[in-house]
Short mmCIF file of C-alpha atoms in Angstrom, two decimals:
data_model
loop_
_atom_site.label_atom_id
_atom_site.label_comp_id
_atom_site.label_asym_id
_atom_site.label_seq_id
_atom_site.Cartn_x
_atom_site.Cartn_y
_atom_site.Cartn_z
CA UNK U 1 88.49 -63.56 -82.84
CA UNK U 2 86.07 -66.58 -81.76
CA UNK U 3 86.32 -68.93 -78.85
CA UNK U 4 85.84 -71.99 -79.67
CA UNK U 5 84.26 -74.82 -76.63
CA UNK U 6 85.35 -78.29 -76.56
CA UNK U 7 82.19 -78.51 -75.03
CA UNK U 8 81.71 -82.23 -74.45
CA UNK U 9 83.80 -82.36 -71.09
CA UNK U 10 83.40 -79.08 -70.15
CA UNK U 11 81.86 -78.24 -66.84
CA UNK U 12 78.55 -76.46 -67.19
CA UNK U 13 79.42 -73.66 -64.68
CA UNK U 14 82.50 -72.61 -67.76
CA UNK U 15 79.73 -73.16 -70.03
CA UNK U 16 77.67 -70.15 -68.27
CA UNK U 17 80.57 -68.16 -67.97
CA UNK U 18 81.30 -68.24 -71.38
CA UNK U 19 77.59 -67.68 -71.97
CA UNK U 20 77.84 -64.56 -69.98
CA UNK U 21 80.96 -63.67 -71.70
CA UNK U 22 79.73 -63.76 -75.20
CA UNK U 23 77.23 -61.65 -74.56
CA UNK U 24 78.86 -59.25 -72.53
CA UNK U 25 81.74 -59.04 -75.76
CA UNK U 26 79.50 -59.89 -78.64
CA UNK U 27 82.55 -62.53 -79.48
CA UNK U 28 81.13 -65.78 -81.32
CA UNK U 29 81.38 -68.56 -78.74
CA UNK U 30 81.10 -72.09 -80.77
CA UNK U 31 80.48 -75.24 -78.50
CA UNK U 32 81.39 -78.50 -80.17
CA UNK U 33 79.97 -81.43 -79.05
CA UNK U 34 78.89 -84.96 -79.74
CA UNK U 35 75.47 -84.55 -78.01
CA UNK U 36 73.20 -81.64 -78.14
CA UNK U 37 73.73 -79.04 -75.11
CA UNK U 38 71.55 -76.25 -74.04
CA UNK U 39 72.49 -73.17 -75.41
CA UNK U 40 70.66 -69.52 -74.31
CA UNK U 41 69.51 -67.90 -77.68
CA UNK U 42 71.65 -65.26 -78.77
CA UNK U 43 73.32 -64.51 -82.03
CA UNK U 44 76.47 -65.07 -80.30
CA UNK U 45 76.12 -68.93 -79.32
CA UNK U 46 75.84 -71.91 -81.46
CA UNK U 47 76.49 -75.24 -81.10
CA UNK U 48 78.45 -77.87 -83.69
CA UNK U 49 77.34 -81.16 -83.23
CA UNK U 50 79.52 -84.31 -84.50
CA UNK U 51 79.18 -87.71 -84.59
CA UNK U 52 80.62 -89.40 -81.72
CA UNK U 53 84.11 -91.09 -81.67
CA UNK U 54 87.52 -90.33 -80.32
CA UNK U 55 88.51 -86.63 -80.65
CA UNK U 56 85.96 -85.92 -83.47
CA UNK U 57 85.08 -82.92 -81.80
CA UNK U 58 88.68 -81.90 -81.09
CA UNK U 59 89.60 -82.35 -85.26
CA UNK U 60 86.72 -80.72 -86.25
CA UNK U 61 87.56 -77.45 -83.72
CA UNK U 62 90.96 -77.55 -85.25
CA UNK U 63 89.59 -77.60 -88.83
CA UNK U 64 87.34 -74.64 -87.94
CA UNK U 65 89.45 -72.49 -86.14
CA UNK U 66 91.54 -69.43 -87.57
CA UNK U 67 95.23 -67.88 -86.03
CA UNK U 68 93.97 -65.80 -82.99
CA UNK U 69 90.85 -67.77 -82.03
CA UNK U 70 91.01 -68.95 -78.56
CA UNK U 71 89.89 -73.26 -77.48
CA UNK U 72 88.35 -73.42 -74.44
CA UNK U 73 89.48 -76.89 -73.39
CA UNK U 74 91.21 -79.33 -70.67
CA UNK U 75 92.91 -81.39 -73.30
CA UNK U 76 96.66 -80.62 -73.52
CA UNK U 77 96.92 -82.00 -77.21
CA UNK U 78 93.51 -79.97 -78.72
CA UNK U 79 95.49 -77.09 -77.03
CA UNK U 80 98.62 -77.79 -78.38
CA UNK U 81 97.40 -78.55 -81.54
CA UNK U 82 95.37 -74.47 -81.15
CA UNK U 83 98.62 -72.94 -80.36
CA UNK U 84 100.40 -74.76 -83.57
CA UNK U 85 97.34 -73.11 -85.80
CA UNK U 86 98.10 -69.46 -83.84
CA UNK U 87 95.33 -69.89 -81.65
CA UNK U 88 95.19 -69.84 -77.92
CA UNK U 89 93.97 -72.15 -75.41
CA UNK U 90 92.64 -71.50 -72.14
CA UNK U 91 91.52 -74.66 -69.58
CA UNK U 92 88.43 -74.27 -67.17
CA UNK U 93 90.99 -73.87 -64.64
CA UNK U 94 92.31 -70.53 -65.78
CA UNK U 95 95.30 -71.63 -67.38
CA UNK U 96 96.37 -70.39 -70.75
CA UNK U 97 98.87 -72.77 -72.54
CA UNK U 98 101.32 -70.94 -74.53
CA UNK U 99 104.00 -71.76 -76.89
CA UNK U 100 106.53 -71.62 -73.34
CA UNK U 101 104.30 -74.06 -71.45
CA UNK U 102 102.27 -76.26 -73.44
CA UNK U 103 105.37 -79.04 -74.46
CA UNK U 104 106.05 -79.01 -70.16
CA UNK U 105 102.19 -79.70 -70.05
CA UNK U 106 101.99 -82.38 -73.03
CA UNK U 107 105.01 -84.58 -70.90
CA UNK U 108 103.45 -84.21 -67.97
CA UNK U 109 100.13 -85.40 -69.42
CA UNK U 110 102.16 -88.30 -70.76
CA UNK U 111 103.69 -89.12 -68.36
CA UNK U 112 100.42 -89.31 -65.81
CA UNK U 113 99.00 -91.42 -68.65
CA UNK U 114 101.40 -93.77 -68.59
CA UNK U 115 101.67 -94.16 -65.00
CA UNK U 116 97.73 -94.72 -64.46
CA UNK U 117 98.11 -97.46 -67.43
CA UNK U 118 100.47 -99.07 -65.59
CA UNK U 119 98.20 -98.28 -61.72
CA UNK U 120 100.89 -96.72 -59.91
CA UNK U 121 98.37 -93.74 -59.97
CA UNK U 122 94.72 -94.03 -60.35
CA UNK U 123 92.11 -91.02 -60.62
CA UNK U 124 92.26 -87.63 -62.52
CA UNK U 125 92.39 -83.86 -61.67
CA UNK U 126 89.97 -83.26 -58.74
CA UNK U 127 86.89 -81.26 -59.59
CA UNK U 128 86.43 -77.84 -59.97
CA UNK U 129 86.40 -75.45 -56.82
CA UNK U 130 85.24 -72.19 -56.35
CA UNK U 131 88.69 -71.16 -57.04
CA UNK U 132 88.85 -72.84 -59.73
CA UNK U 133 85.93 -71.42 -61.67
CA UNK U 134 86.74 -67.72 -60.28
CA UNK U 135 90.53 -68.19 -61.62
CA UNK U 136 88.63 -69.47 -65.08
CA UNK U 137 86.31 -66.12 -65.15
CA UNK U 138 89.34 -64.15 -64.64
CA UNK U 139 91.54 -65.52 -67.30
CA UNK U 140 88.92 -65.34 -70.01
CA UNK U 141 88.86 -61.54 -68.52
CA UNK U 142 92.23 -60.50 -68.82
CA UNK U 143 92.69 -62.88 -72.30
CA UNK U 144 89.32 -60.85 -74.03
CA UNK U 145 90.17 -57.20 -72.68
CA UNK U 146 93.49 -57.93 -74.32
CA UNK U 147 92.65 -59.67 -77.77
CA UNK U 148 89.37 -58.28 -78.65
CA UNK U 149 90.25 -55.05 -78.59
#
């Protein structure tokens, strides 16, 4: 198994947990990216970088990933499109899509994108909380004691 980072929009406090958690597991944790980001040296962390451009980074984890990999990412169709491939998909907010929830989560996301195109809503998701990012370390947790085994 890898995890894979759709590092771009990720939050840097994920980013150190999953730093952390690479280590700690000696699991090879990929960010992909259309800018270079500061990785800590290890032999567990790299960094893809592709060109910039609408989803190149979420195509590119797609074509690199491998049935039992788990995406790191708070875009519903880069984790639907893991979960098609066998992978699994885990948001910085500690929730893992799965086959049962991610078509309820691509509507919804649909649905809130057409409303804010039409301004009856504005804004996105607030930003991460303490909660939040303790929620995230404990999924990754539970998903790595289970899989890596």
């Amino acid at each position: 198994m890898k995890i894979w980072v759709d590092a771009d929009a990720c939050p840097n406090v994920i980013k150190t947990i999953l730093f952390r958690a690479a280590e700690r597991t000696q699991i090879m944790t990929t960010l992909v990216a259309n800018q270079w980001i500061k990785i800590p040296p290890s032999p567990y962390i790299k960094i893809v970088k592709v060109s910039a451009g609408f989803d190149v980074a979420d195509h590119r984890i797609v074509e690199l990933m491998e049935a039992g990999d788990l995406v790191i990412t708070a875009d519903i169709p880069l984790a639907d499109s893991a979960i098609k491939k066998a992978g699994f998909a885990l948001n910085p907010r500690g929730e893992l899509y799965t086959e049962e929830n991610i078509k309820q989560r691509l509507a919804t996301r649909n649905l809130m994108e057409e409303l804010r195109s039409t301004q009856m809503i504005s804004g996105g998701p607030p930003p991460l909380n303490h909660s939040d990012r303790q929620a995230f370390a404990n999924a990754l947790d539970r998903f790595l004691a289970q899989h890596s085994a």
